[in-house]
Short mmCIF file of C-alpha atoms and ligand atoms in Angstrom, two decimals:
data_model
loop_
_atom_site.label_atom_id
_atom_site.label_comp_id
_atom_site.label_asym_id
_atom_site.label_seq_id
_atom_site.Cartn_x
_atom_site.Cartn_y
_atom_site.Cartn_z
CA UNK A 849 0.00 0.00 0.00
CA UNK A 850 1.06 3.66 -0.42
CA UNK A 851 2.60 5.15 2.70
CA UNK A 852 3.62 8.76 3.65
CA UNK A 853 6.83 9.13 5.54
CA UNK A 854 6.89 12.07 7.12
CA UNK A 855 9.55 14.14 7.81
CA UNK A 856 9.81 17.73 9.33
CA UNK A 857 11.24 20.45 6.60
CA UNK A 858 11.08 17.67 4.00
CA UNK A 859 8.98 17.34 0.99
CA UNK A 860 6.42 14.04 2.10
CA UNK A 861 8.45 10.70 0.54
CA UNK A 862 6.00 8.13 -0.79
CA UNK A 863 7.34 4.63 -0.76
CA UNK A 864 5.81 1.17 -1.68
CA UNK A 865 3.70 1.44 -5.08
CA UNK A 866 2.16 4.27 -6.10
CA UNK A 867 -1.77 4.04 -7.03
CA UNK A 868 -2.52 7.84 -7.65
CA UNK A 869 -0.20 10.06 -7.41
CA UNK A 870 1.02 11.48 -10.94
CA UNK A 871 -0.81 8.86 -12.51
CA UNK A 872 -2.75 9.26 -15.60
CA UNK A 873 -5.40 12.00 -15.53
CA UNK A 874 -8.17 9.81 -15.37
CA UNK A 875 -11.85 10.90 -16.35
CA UNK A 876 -14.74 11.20 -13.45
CA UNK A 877 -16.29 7.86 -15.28
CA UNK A 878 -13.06 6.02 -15.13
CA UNK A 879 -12.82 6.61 -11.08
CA UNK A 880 -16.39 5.59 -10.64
CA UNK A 881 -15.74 2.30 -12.17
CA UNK A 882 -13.22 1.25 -9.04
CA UNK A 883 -14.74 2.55 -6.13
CA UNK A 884 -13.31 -0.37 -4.36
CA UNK A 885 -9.22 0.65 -4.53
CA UNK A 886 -10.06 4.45 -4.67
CA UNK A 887 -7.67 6.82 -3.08
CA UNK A 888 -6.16 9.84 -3.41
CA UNK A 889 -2.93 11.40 -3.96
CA UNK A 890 -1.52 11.84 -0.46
CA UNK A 891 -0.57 15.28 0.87
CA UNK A 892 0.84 16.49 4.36
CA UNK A 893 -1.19 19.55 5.68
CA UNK A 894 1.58 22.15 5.15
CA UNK A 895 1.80 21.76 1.45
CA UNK A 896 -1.89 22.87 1.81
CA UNK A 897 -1.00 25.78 3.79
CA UNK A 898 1.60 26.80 1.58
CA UNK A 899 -0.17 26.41 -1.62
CA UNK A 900 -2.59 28.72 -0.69
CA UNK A 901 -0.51 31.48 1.22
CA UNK A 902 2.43 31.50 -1.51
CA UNK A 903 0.09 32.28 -4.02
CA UNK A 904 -2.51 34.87 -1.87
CA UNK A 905 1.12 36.39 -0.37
CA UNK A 906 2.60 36.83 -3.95
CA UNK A 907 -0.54 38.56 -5.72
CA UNK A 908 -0.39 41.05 -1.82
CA UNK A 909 2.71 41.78 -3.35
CA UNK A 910 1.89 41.73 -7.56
CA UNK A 911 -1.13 43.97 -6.32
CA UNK A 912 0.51 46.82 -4.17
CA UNK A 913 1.12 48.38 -7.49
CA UNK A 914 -1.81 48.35 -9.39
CA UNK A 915 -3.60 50.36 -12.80
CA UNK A 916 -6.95 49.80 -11.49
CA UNK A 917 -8.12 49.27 -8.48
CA UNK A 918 -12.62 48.51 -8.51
CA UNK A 919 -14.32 48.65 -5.07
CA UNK A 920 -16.95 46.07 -4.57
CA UNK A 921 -17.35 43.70 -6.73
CA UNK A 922 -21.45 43.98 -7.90
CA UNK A 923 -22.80 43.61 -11.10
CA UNK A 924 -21.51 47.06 -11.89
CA UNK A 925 -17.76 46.13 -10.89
CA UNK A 926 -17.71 43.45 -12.31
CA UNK A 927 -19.55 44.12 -15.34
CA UNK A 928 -16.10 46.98 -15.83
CA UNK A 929 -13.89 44.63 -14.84
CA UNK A 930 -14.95 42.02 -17.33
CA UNK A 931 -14.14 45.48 -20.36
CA UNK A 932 -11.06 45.85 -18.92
CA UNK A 933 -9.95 42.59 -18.76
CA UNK A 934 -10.77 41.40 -22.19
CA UNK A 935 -9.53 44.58 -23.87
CA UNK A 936 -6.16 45.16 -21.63
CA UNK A 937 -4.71 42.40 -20.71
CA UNK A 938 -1.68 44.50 -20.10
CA UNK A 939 -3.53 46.26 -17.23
CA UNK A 940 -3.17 45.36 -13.42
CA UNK A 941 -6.30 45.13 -11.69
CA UNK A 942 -7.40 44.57 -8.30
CA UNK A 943 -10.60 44.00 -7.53
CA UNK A 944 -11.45 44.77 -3.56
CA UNK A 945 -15.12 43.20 -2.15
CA UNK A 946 -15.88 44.01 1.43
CA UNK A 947 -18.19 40.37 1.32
CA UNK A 948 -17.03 36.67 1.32
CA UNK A 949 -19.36 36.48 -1.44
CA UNK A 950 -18.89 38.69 -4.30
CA UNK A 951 -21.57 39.65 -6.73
CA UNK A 952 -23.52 41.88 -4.33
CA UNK A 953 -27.32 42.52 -4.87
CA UNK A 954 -27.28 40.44 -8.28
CA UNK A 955 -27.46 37.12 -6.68
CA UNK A 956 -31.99 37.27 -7.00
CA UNK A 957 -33.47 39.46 -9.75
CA UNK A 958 -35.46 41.07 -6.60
CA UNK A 959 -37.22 40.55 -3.55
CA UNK A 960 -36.38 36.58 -3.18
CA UNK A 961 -37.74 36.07 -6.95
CA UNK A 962 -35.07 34.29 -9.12
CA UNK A 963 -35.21 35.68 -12.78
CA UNK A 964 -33.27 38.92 -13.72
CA UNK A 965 -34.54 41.65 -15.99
CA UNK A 966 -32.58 43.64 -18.15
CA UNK A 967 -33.61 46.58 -20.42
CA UNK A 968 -32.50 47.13 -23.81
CA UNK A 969 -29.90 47.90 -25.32
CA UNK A 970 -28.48 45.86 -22.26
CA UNK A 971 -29.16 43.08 -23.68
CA UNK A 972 -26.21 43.37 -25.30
CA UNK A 973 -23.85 42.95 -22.38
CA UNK A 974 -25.76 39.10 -21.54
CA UNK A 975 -24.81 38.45 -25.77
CA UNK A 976 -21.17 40.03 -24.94
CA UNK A 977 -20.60 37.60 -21.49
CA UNK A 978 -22.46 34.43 -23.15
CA UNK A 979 -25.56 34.90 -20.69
CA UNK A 980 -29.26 33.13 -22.02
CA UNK A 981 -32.00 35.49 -21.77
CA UNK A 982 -35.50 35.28 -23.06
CA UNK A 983 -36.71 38.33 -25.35
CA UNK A 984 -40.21 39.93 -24.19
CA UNK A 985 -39.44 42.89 -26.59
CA UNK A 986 -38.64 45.91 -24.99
CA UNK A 987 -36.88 43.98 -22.15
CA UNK A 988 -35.11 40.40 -21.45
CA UNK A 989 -35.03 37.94 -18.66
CA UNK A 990 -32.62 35.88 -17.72
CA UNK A 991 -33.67 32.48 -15.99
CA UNK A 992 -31.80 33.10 -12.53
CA UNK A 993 -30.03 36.25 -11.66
CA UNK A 994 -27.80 33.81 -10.50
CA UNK A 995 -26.09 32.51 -13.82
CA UNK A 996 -25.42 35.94 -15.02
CA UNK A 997 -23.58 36.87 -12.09
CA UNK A 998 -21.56 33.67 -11.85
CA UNK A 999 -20.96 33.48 -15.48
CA UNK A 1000 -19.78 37.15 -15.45
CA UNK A 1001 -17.81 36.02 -12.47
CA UNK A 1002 -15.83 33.63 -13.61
CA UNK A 1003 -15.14 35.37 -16.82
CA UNK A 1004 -13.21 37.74 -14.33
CA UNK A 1005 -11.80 35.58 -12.64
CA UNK A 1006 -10.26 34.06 -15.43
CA UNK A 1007 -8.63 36.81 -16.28
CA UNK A 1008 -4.69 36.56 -15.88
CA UNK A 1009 -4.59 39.83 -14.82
CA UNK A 1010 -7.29 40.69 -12.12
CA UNK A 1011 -7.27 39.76 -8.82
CA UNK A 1012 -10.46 39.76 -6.78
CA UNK A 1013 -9.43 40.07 -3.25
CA UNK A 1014 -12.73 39.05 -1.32
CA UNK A 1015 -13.39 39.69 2.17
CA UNK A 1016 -10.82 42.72 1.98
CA UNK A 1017 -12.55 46.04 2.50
CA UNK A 1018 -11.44 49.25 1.77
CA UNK A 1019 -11.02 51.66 4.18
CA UNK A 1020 -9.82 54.62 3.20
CA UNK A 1021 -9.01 56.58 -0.44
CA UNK A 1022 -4.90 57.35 -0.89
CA UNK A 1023 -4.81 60.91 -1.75
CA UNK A 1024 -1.85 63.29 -3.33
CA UNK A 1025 -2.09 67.26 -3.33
CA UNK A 1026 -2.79 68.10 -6.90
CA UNK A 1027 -3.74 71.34 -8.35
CA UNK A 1028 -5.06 72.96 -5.62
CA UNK A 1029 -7.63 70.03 -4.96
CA UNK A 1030 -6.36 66.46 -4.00
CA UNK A 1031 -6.38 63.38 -6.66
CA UNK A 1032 -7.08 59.89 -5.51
CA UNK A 1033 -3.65 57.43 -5.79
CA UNK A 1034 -5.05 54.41 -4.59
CA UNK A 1035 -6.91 52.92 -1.52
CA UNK A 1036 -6.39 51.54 2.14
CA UNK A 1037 -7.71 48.27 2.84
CA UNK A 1038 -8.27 45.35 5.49
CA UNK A 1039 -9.52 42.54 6.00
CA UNK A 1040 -13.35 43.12 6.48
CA UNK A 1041 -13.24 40.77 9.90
CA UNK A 1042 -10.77 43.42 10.84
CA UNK A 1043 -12.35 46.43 9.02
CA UNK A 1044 -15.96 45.34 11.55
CA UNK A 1045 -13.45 45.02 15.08
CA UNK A 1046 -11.54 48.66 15.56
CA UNK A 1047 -13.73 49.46 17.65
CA UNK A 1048 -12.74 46.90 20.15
CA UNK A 1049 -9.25 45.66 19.34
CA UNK A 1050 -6.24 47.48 18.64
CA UNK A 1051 -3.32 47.46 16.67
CA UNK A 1052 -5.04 46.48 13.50
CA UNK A 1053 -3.32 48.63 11.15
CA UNK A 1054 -4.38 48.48 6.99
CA UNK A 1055 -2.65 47.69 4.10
CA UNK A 1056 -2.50 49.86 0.89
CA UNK A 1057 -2.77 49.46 -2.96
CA UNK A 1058 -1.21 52.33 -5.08
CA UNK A 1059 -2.99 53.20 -8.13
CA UNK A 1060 -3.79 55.69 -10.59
CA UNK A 1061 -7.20 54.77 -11.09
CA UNK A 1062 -9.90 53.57 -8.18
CA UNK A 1063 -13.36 52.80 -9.82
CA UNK A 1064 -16.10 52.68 -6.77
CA UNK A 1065 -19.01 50.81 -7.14
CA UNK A 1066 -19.94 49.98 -3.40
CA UNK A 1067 -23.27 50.25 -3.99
CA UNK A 1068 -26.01 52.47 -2.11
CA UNK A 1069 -25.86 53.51 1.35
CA UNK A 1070 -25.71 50.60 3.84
CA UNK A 1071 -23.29 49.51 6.50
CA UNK A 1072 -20.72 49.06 3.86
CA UNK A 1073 -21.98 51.42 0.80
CA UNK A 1074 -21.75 54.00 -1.13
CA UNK A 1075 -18.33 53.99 0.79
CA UNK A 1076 -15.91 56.76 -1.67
CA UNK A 1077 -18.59 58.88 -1.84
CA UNK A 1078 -19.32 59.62 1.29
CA UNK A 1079 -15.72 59.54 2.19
CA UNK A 1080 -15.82 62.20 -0.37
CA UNK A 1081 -17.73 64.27 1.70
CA UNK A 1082 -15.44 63.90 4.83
CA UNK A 1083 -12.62 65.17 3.27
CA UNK A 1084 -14.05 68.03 1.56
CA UNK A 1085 -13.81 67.61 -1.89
CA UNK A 1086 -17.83 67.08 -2.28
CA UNK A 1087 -20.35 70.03 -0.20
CA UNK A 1088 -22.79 67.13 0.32
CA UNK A 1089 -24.20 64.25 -1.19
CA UNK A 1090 -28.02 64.17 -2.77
CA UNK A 1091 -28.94 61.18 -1.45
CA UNK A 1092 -30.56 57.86 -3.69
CA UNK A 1093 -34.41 59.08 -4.09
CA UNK A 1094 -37.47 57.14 -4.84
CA UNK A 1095 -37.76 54.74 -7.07
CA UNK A 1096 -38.37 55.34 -11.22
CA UNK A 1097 -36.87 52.55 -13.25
CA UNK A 1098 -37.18 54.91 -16.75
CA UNK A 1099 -35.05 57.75 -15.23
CA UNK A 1100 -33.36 56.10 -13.28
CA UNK A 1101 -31.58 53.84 -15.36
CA UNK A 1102 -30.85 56.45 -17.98
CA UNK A 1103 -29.38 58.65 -15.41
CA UNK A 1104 -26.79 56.16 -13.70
CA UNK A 1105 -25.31 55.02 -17.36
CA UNK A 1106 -25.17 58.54 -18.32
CA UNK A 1107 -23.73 60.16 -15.01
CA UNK A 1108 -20.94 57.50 -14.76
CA UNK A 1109 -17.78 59.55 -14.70
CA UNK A 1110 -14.36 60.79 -13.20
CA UNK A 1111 -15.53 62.36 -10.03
CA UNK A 1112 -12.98 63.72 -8.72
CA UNK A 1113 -9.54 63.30 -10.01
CA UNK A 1114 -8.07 59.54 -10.27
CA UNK A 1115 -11.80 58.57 -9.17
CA UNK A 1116 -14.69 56.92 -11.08
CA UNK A 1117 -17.90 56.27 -9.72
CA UNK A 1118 -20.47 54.08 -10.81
CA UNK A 1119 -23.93 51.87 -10.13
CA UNK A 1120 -25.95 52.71 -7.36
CA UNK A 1121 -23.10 54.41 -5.53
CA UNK A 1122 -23.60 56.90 -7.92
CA UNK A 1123 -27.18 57.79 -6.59
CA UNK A 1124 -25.66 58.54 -4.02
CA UNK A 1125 -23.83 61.33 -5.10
CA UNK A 1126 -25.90 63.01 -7.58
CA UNK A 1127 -29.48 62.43 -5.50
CA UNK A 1128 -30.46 60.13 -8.83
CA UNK A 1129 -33.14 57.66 -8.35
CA UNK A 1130 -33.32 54.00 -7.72
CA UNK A 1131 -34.15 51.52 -10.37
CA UNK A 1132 -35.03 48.33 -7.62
CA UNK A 1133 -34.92 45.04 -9.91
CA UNK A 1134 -33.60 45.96 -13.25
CA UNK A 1135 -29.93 45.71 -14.45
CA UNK A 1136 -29.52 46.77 -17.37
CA UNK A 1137 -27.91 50.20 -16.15
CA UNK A 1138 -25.53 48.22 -13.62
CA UNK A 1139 -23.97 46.29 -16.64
CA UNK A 1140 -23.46 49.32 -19.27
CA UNK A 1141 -22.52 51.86 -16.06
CA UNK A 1142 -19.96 48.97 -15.41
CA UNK A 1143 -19.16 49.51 -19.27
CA UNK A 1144 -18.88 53.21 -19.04
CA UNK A 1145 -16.82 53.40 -16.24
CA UNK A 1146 -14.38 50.77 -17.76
CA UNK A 1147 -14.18 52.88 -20.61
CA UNK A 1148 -13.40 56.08 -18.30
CA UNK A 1149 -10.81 54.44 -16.69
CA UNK A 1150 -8.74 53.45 -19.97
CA UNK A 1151 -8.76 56.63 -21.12
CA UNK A 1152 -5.89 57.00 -18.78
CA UNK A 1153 -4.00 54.53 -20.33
CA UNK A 1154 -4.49 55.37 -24.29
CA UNK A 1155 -1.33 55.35 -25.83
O1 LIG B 699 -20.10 44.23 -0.42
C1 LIG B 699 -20.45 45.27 -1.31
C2 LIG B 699 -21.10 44.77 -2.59
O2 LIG B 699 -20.68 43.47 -2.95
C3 LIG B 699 -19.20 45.96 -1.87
N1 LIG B 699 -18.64 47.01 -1.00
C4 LIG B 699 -19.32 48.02 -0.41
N2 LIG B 699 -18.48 48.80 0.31
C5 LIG B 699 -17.24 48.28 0.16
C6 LIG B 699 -15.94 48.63 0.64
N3 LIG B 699 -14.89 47.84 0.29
C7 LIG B 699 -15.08 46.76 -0.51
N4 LIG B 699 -15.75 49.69 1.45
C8 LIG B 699 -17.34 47.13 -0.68
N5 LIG B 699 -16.28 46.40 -1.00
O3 LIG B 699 -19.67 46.59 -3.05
C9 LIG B 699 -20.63 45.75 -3.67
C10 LIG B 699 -21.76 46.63 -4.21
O4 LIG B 699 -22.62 45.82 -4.94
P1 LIG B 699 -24.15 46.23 -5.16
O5 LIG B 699 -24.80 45.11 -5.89
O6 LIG B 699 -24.74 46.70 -3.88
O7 LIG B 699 -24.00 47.56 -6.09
P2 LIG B 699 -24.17 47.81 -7.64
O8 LIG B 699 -24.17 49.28 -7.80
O9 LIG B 699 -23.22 46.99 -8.46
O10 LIG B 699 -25.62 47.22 -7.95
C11 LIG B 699 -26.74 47.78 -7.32
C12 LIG B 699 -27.89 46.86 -7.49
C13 LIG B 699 -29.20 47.58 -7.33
S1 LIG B 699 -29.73 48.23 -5.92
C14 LIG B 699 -31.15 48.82 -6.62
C15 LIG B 699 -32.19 49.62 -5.94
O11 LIG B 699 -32.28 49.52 -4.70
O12 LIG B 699 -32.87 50.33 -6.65
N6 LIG B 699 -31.18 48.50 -7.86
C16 LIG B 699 -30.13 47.80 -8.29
C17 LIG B 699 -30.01 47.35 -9.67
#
């Protein structure tokens, strides 16, 4: 049988004959025909350990310097990190999301009710990520609000070059003097475990991610949104914010594409965080204007890098 001698500092040696480990890749059919000798490759704990902190350690470090840094990873963050990862895959992008879970409200297409609307043209973002949607004419509806957020997902996540760091919050903006007024450099962030306990421990000091872009897209107001906006406010570079008003799904929508923009220098807002700032409506269950803000603001932030 297959034994694992362990030895401190050393790699795990396998003696006696080997049943699984480097063997052929086998198919999920051909391991359910042999239940009966099934086993798998051996491993000691720490190579488990290491796998995982080698690589999360190494993209801390990859990351520090970044192009583009999103905040919160919702169907409008993601939706502009999907543009900028298929169109510069030159580009370094982090991705920060307060939540274990990323895809924020886009998990139900509202209330607890499954399918997702969309409006057109938006239908043109489900055709660009490879999302199914049924066509009732002026709108379409996707099945489950669920498969075009993890389809979008892991089209992200995919990408080489973006890192979603989940359950990292961000905590502050990283600002420079610039022209009288201040422009944003990059953001301060923690561990949202952390980020929830300053209140009662200490010594729990952030970590930082230079970068000449930050798109926000936190989301309304909430424990954890609209979080650069109103951080805006704090240090004086916005009077006051208008505040997300009632709900109209035709303005609404309309005005959150349209309004996505630089905000302040080195800082591009957009989704529902955007309400926030310009007193816009709310839209409640339709999408469309996350995905193509999420478009606009991707296209915003590569006009910094046009060569
Ligand atoms: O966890 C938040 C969520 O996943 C994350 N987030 C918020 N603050 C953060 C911070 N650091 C890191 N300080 C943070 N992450 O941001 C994400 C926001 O996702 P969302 O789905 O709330 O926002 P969105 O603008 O992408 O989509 C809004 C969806 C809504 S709400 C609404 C309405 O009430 O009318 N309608 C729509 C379509």
């Amino acid at each position: 049988s297959t034994e694992i001698v362990e030895l401190a500092h050393k790699k795990p040696v396998l003696t006696g004959p080997v049943q699984v480990l480097n063997g052929p890749t086998r198919t999920v059919e051909e391991i359910a025909e042999r239940w009966d000798d099934f086993k798998f490759s051996p491993i000691r704990e720490s190579q488990v350990s290491r796998a995982m902190t080698r690589r999360y350690f190494k993209d801390l470090d990859t990351y520090a310097e970044s192009d583009i840094v999103i905040v919160g990873a919702g169907s409008c963050g993601l939706s502009a990190a999907y543009m900028i990862g298929k169109t510069r895959p030159d580009l370094k992008v982090a991705i920060i999301e307060a939540s274990v879970s990323p895809g924020g409200g886009a998990w139900l297409g509202g209330q607890l009710f499954s399918a997702m609307v969309m409006r057109k043209p938006a239908d043109a973002f489900l055709r660009e990520v490879g999302v199914e949607y049924e066509d009732e004419g002026d709108f379409v509806v996707v099945k489950h609000a669920a498969l075009f957020t993890s389809t979008l997902l892991s089209k992200v996540i995919q990408f080489p070059n973006i890192k979603l760091f989940n359950a990292t919050a961000v905590e502050d903006l990283i600002t420079r003097p610039s022209g009288g007024g201040i422009r944003i450099a990059g953001v301060v962030t923690n561990w949202t475990l952390v980020t929830m306990h300053h209140d009662d421990q200490s010594c729990m000091d952030p970590n930082t991610i230079n970068a000449p872009v930050v798109i926000s897209t936190t989301g309304h107001d909430g424990p954890f949104g609209a979080f650069s906006v109103k951080r805006l406010v704090s240090m004086q570079q916005i009077q006051k914010l208008g505040g997300m008003r009632g709900l109209d799904m035709n303005v609404a929508e309309d005005a959150i594409v349209k309004g996505t923009r630089e905000v302040v220098p080195g800082l591009i807002v957009g989704g529902m965080e955007l309400s926030e700032i310009d007193g816009a409506n709310r839209m409640g269950p339709t999408f469309g204007a996350m995905a193509l803000s999420g478009v606009k603001a991707a296209e915003e932030a590569l006009k910094v890098f046009e060569v």
